Amino acid sequence: MAGNQTFTMIKPIAVKNNFIGPILKMINEAGFRIKAMKYTRLTKQQAEAFYAVHAGKYFFEGLTEFMSSGPIVAAILEKDNAVADFRKLIGATDPAKAEEGTIRKLYAESMSHNAVHGSDSDENAIIESDFFFSKMERFEV
């Protein structure tokens, strides 16, 4: 059964390019409710911990450097079928291959300098949400 929660981060390049508002607008218009949100900056060690599942892969070092290069916006989103619906909204990881009108097609610079992160499973949505937010920081909407 599909869950009703997913996790996202607006990545440093999208924050730098002032795309927080337009991205949040798309998320809201797609019917997602924001359950928790924060504007923060990851240290290199935090980025490495968050992306530990990719440790040892060719892109790990570049990914963690990028993710710690500037502020991000982290958020827990809520909607029926949240993970699948959000993955459709953000589009393919490579913006050149993403469908027109998706967040990554509109706001990403490249595959390595992507605009947003989105959980890939209900299980990872919980793990990723717990990485950033305590229970006290979450709100029923």
mmCIF file with all atom_site columns, C-alpha atoms in Angstrom, residues 4-109:
data_model
loop_
_atom_site.group_PDB
_atom_site.id
_atom_site.type_symbol
_atom_site.label_atom_id
_atom_site.label_alt_id
_atom_site.label_comp_id
_atom_site.label_asym_id
_atom_site.label_entity_id
_atom_site.label_seq_id
_atom_site.pdbx_PDB_ins_code
_atom_site.Cartn_x
_atom_site.Cartn_y
_atom_site.Cartn_z
_atom_site.occupancy
_atom_site.B_iso_or_equiv
_atom_site.pdbx_formal_charge
_atom_site.auth_seq_id
_atom_site.auth_comp_id
_atom_site.auth_asym_id
_atom_site.auth_atom_id
_atom_site.pdbx_PDB_model_num
ATOM 1   C CA . ASN A 1 4   ? 1.009  9.392  2.190   1.00 0.00 ? 4   ASN A CA 1
ATOM 2   C CA . GLN A 1 5   ? 4.390  10.945 3.016   1.00 0.00 ? 5   GLN A CA 1
ATOM 3   C CA . THR A 1 6   ? 7.480  11.800 1.016   1.00 0.00 ? 6   THR A CA 1
ATOM 4   C CA . PHE A 1 7   ? 10.586 13.864 1.594   1.00 0.00 ? 7   PHE A CA 1
ATOM 5   C CA . THR A 1 8   ? 12.160 16.500 -0.617  1.00 0.00 ? 8   THR A CA 1
ATOM 6   C CA . MET A 1 9   ? 15.089 18.860 -0.640  1.00 0.00 ? 9   MET A CA 1
ATOM 7   C CA . ILE A 1 10  ? 15.377 21.896 -2.847  1.00 0.00 ? 10  ILE A CA 1
ATOM 8   C CA . LYS A 1 11  ? 19.060 21.649 -3.703  1.00 0.00 ? 11  LYS A CA 1
ATOM 9   C CA . PRO A 1 12  ? 21.729 24.392 -3.499  1.00 0.00 ? 12  PRO A CA 1
ATOM 10  C CA . ILE A 1 13  ? 21.633 25.348 -7.193  1.00 0.00 ? 13  ILE A CA 1
ATOM 11  C CA . ALA A 1 14  ? 17.877 25.917 -7.141  1.00 0.00 ? 14  ALA A CA 1
ATOM 12  C CA . VAL A 1 15  ? 18.169 27.923 -3.902  1.00 0.00 ? 15  VAL A CA 1
ATOM 13  C CA . LYS A 1 16  ? 21.007 30.000 -5.415  1.00 0.00 ? 16  LYS A CA 1
ATOM 14  C CA . ASN A 1 17  ? 18.915 30.691 -8.521  1.00 0.00 ? 17  ASN A CA 1
ATOM 15  C CA . ASN A 1 18  ? 15.917 31.866 -6.435  1.00 0.00 ? 18  ASN A CA 1
ATOM 16  C CA . PHE A 1 19  ? 13.673 28.952 -7.414  1.00 0.00 ? 19  PHE A CA 1
ATOM 17  C CA . ILE A 1 20  ? 12.385 28.156 -3.903  1.00 0.00 ? 20  ILE A CA 1
ATOM 18  C CA . GLY A 1 21  ? 9.101  30.011 -4.464  1.00 0.00 ? 21  GLY A CA 1
ATOM 19  C CA . PRO A 1 22  ? 8.310  28.590 -7.909  1.00 0.00 ? 22  PRO A CA 1
ATOM 20  C CA . ILE A 1 23  ? 9.156  25.041 -6.788  1.00 0.00 ? 23  ILE A CA 1
ATOM 21  C CA . LEU A 1 24  ? 7.036  25.308 -3.636  1.00 0.00 ? 24  LEU A CA 1
ATOM 22  C CA . LYS A 1 25  ? 4.202  26.709 -5.754  1.00 0.00 ? 25  LYS A CA 1
ATOM 23  C CA . MET A 1 26  ? 4.338  23.669 -8.056  1.00 0.00 ? 26  MET A CA 1
ATOM 24  C CA . ILE A 1 27  ? 4.378  21.347 -5.040  1.00 0.00 ? 27  ILE A CA 1
ATOM 25  C CA . ASN A 1 28  ? 1.381  23.110 -3.528  1.00 0.00 ? 28  ASN A CA 1
ATOM 26  C CA . GLU A 1 29  ? -0.560 23.197 -6.802  1.00 0.00 ? 29  GLU A CA 1
ATOM 27  C CA . ALA A 1 30  ? 0.024  19.446 -7.208  1.00 0.00 ? 30  ALA A CA 1
ATOM 28  C CA . GLY A 1 31  ? -1.943 18.892 -4.001  1.00 0.00 ? 31  GLY A CA 1
ATOM 29  C CA . PHE A 1 32  ? 0.894  18.248 -1.561  1.00 0.00 ? 32  PHE A CA 1
ATOM 30  C CA . ARG A 1 33  ? 0.631  19.597 1.973   1.00 0.00 ? 33  ARG A CA 1
ATOM 31  C CA . ILE A 1 34  ? 3.800  20.659 3.779   1.00 0.00 ? 34  ILE A CA 1
ATOM 32  C CA . LYS A 1 35  ? 4.048  18.800 7.072   1.00 0.00 ? 35  LYS A CA 1
ATOM 33  C CA . ALA A 1 36  ? 7.501  20.163 8.007   1.00 0.00 ? 36  ALA A CA 1
ATOM 34  C CA . MET A 1 37  ? 9.987  22.501 6.342   1.00 0.00 ? 37  MET A CA 1
ATOM 35  C CA . LYS A 1 38  ? 13.341 24.078 7.123   1.00 0.00 ? 38  LYS A CA 1
ATOM 36  C CA . TYR A 1 39  ? 15.935 26.236 5.415   1.00 0.00 ? 39  TYR A CA 1
ATOM 37  C CA . THR A 1 40  ? 19.378 24.965 6.376   1.00 0.00 ? 40  THR A CA 1
ATOM 38  C CA . ARG A 1 41  ? 22.829 24.078 5.134   1.00 0.00 ? 41  ARG A CA 1
ATOM 39  C CA . LEU A 1 42  ? 24.344 20.611 5.249   1.00 0.00 ? 42  LEU A CA 1
ATOM 40  C CA . THR A 1 43  ? 27.931 20.129 6.343   1.00 0.00 ? 43  THR A CA 1
ATOM 41  C CA . LYS A 1 44  ? 30.018 17.783 4.195   1.00 0.00 ? 44  LYS A CA 1
ATOM 42  C CA . GLN A 1 45  ? 29.697 15.147 6.929   1.00 0.00 ? 45  GLN A CA 1
ATOM 43  C CA . GLN A 1 46  ? 25.896 15.518 7.044   1.00 0.00 ? 46  GLN A CA 1
ATOM 44  C CA . ALA A 1 47  ? 25.686 15.221 3.255   1.00 0.00 ? 47  ALA A CA 1
ATOM 45  C CA . GLU A 1 48  ? 27.849 12.089 3.409   1.00 0.00 ? 48  GLU A CA 1
ATOM 46  C CA . ALA A 1 49  ? 25.588 10.623 6.105   1.00 0.00 ? 49  ALA A CA 1
ATOM 47  C CA . PHE A 1 50  ? 22.399 11.451 4.198   1.00 0.00 ? 50  PHE A CA 1
ATOM 48  C CA . TYR A 1 51  ? 23.720 9.927  0.957   1.00 0.00 ? 51  TYR A CA 1
ATOM 49  C CA . ALA A 1 52  ? 25.598 7.038  2.663   1.00 0.00 ? 52  ALA A CA 1
ATOM 50  C CA . VAL A 1 53  ? 23.684 4.546  0.506   1.00 0.00 ? 53  VAL A CA 1
ATOM 51  C CA . HIS A 1 54  ? 25.744 5.873  -2.443  1.00 0.00 ? 54  HIS A CA 1
ATOM 52  C CA . ALA A 1 55  ? 29.157 5.753  -0.702  1.00 0.00 ? 55  ALA A CA 1
ATOM 53  C CA . GLY A 1 56  ? 31.767 4.262  -3.007  1.00 0.00 ? 56  GLY A CA 1
ATOM 54  C CA . LYS A 1 57  ? 29.903 5.142  -6.195  1.00 0.00 ? 57  LYS A CA 1
ATOM 55  C CA . TYR A 1 58  ? 31.632 7.324  -8.784  1.00 0.00 ? 58  TYR A CA 1
ATOM 56  C CA . PHE A 1 59  ? 29.339 10.296 -8.130  1.00 0.00 ? 59  PHE A CA 1
ATOM 57  C CA . PHE A 1 60  ? 29.389 10.239 -4.297  1.00 0.00 ? 60  PHE A CA 1
ATOM 58  C CA . GLU A 1 61  ? 32.188 12.782 -3.771  1.00 0.00 ? 61  GLU A CA 1
ATOM 59  C CA . GLY A 1 62  ? 30.741 15.276 -6.255  1.00 0.00 ? 62  GLY A CA 1
ATOM 60  C CA . LEU A 1 63  ? 27.234 14.816 -4.873  1.00 0.00 ? 63  LEU A CA 1
ATOM 61  C CA . THR A 1 64  ? 28.236 15.449 -1.278  1.00 0.00 ? 64  THR A CA 1
ATOM 62  C CA . GLU A 1 65  ? 30.385 18.449 -2.281  1.00 0.00 ? 65  GLU A CA 1
ATOM 63  C CA . PHE A 1 66  ? 27.441 19.907 -4.195  1.00 0.00 ? 66  PHE A CA 1
ATOM 64  C CA . MET A 1 67  ? 24.919 19.236 -1.444  1.00 0.00 ? 67  MET A CA 1
ATOM 65  C CA . SER A 1 68  ? 27.116 20.986 1.130   1.00 0.00 ? 68  SER A CA 1
ATOM 66  C CA . SER A 1 69  ? 27.949 23.933 -1.155  1.00 0.00 ? 69  SER A CA 1
ATOM 67  C CA . GLY A 1 70  ? 25.021 26.122 -0.122  1.00 0.00 ? 70  GLY A CA 1
ATOM 68  C CA . PRO A 1 71  ? 21.685 26.220 1.666   1.00 0.00 ? 71  PRO A CA 1
ATOM 69  C CA . ILE A 1 72  ? 18.870 23.779 0.973   1.00 0.00 ? 72  ILE A CA 1
ATOM 70  C CA . VAL A 1 73  ? 15.191 23.624 1.814   1.00 0.00 ? 73  VAL A CA 1
ATOM 71  C CA . ALA A 1 74  ? 14.130 20.315 3.349   1.00 0.00 ? 74  ALA A CA 1
ATOM 72  C CA . ALA A 1 75  ? 10.456 19.375 3.589   1.00 0.00 ? 75  ALA A CA 1
ATOM 73  C CA . ILE A 1 76  ? 8.125  16.538 4.452   1.00 0.00 ? 76  ILE A CA 1
ATOM 74  C CA . LEU A 1 77  ? 5.212  16.435 2.040   1.00 0.00 ? 77  LEU A CA 1
ATOM 75  C CA . GLU A 1 78  ? 1.888  14.719 2.497   1.00 0.00 ? 78  GLU A CA 1
ATOM 76  C CA . LYS A 1 79  ? -0.590 13.447 -0.093  1.00 0.00 ? 79  LYS A CA 1
ATOM 77  C CA . ASP A 1 80  ? -2.137 10.113 -1.015  1.00 0.00 ? 80  ASP A CA 1
ATOM 78  C CA . ASN A 1 81  ? 0.387  8.097  -3.050  1.00 0.00 ? 81  ASN A CA 1
ATOM 79  C CA . ALA A 1 82  ? 2.995  10.731 -2.136  1.00 0.00 ? 82  ALA A CA 1
ATOM 80  C CA . VAL A 1 83  ? 6.217  9.075  -3.334  1.00 0.00 ? 83  VAL A CA 1
ATOM 81  C CA . ALA A 1 84  ? 4.973  8.110  -6.802  1.00 0.00 ? 84  ALA A CA 1
ATOM 82  C CA . ASP A 1 85  ? 3.098  11.374 -7.358  1.00 0.00 ? 85  ASP A CA 1
ATOM 83  C CA . PHE A 1 86  ? 6.091  13.460 -6.284  1.00 0.00 ? 86  PHE A CA 1
ATOM 84  C CA . ARG A 1 87  ? 8.503  11.490 -8.477  1.00 0.00 ? 87  ARG A CA 1
ATOM 85  C CA . LYS A 1 88  ? 6.197  12.202 -11.417 1.00 0.00 ? 88  LYS A CA 1
ATOM 86  C CA . LEU A 1 89  ? 6.104  15.915 -10.522 1.00 0.00 ? 89  LEU A CA 1
ATOM 87  C CA . ILE A 1 90  ? 9.890  16.230 -10.314 1.00 0.00 ? 90  ILE A CA 1
ATOM 88  C CA . GLY A 1 91  ? 10.710 14.213 -13.439 1.00 0.00 ? 91  GLY A CA 1
ATOM 89  C CA . ALA A 1 92  ? 13.775 12.208 -14.417 1.00 0.00 ? 92  ALA A CA 1
ATOM 90  C CA . THR A 1 93  ? 17.072 12.821 -12.614 1.00 0.00 ? 93  THR A CA 1
ATOM 91  C CA . ASP A 1 94  ? 18.616 13.986 -15.886 1.00 0.00 ? 94  ASP A CA 1
ATOM 92  C CA . PRO A 1 95  ? 16.755 17.202 -16.750 1.00 0.00 ? 95  PRO A CA 1
ATOM 93  C CA . ALA A 1 96  ? 17.497 16.611 -20.445 1.00 0.00 ? 96  ALA A CA 1
ATOM 94  C CA . LYS A 1 97  ? 15.371 13.444 -20.199 1.00 0.00 ? 97  LYS A CA 1
ATOM 95  C CA . ALA A 1 98  ? 12.705 14.857 -17.858 1.00 0.00 ? 98  ALA A CA 1
ATOM 96  C CA . GLU A 1 99  ? 9.208  15.476 -19.166 1.00 0.00 ? 99  GLU A CA 1
ATOM 97  C CA . GLU A 1 100 ? 8.192  19.018 -20.037 1.00 0.00 ? 100 GLU A CA 1
ATOM 98  C CA . GLY A 1 101 ? 6.673  20.893 -17.109 1.00 0.00 ? 101 GLY A CA 1
ATOM 99  C CA . THR A 1 102 ? 8.424  18.845 -14.411 1.00 0.00 ? 102 THR A CA 1
ATOM 100 C CA . ILE A 1 103 ? 10.449 20.551 -11.691 1.00 0.00 ? 103 ILE A CA 1
ATOM 101 C CA . ARG A 1 104 ? 13.752 19.122 -12.884 1.00 0.00 ? 104 ARG A CA 1
ATOM 102 C CA . LYS A 1 105 ? 13.068 20.054 -16.521 1.00 0.00 ? 105 LYS A CA 1
ATOM 103 C CA . LEU A 1 106 ? 12.276 23.618 -15.477 1.00 0.00 ? 106 LEU A CA 1
ATOM 104 C CA . TYR A 1 107 ? 14.840 24.266 -12.730 1.00 0.00 ? 107 TYR A CA 1
ATOM 105 C CA . ALA A 1 108 ? 17.775 21.816 -12.839 1.00 0.00 ? 108 ALA A CA 1
ATOM 106 C CA . GLU A 1 109 ? 21.040 22.743 -14.535 1.00 0.00 ? 109 GLU A CA 1
#
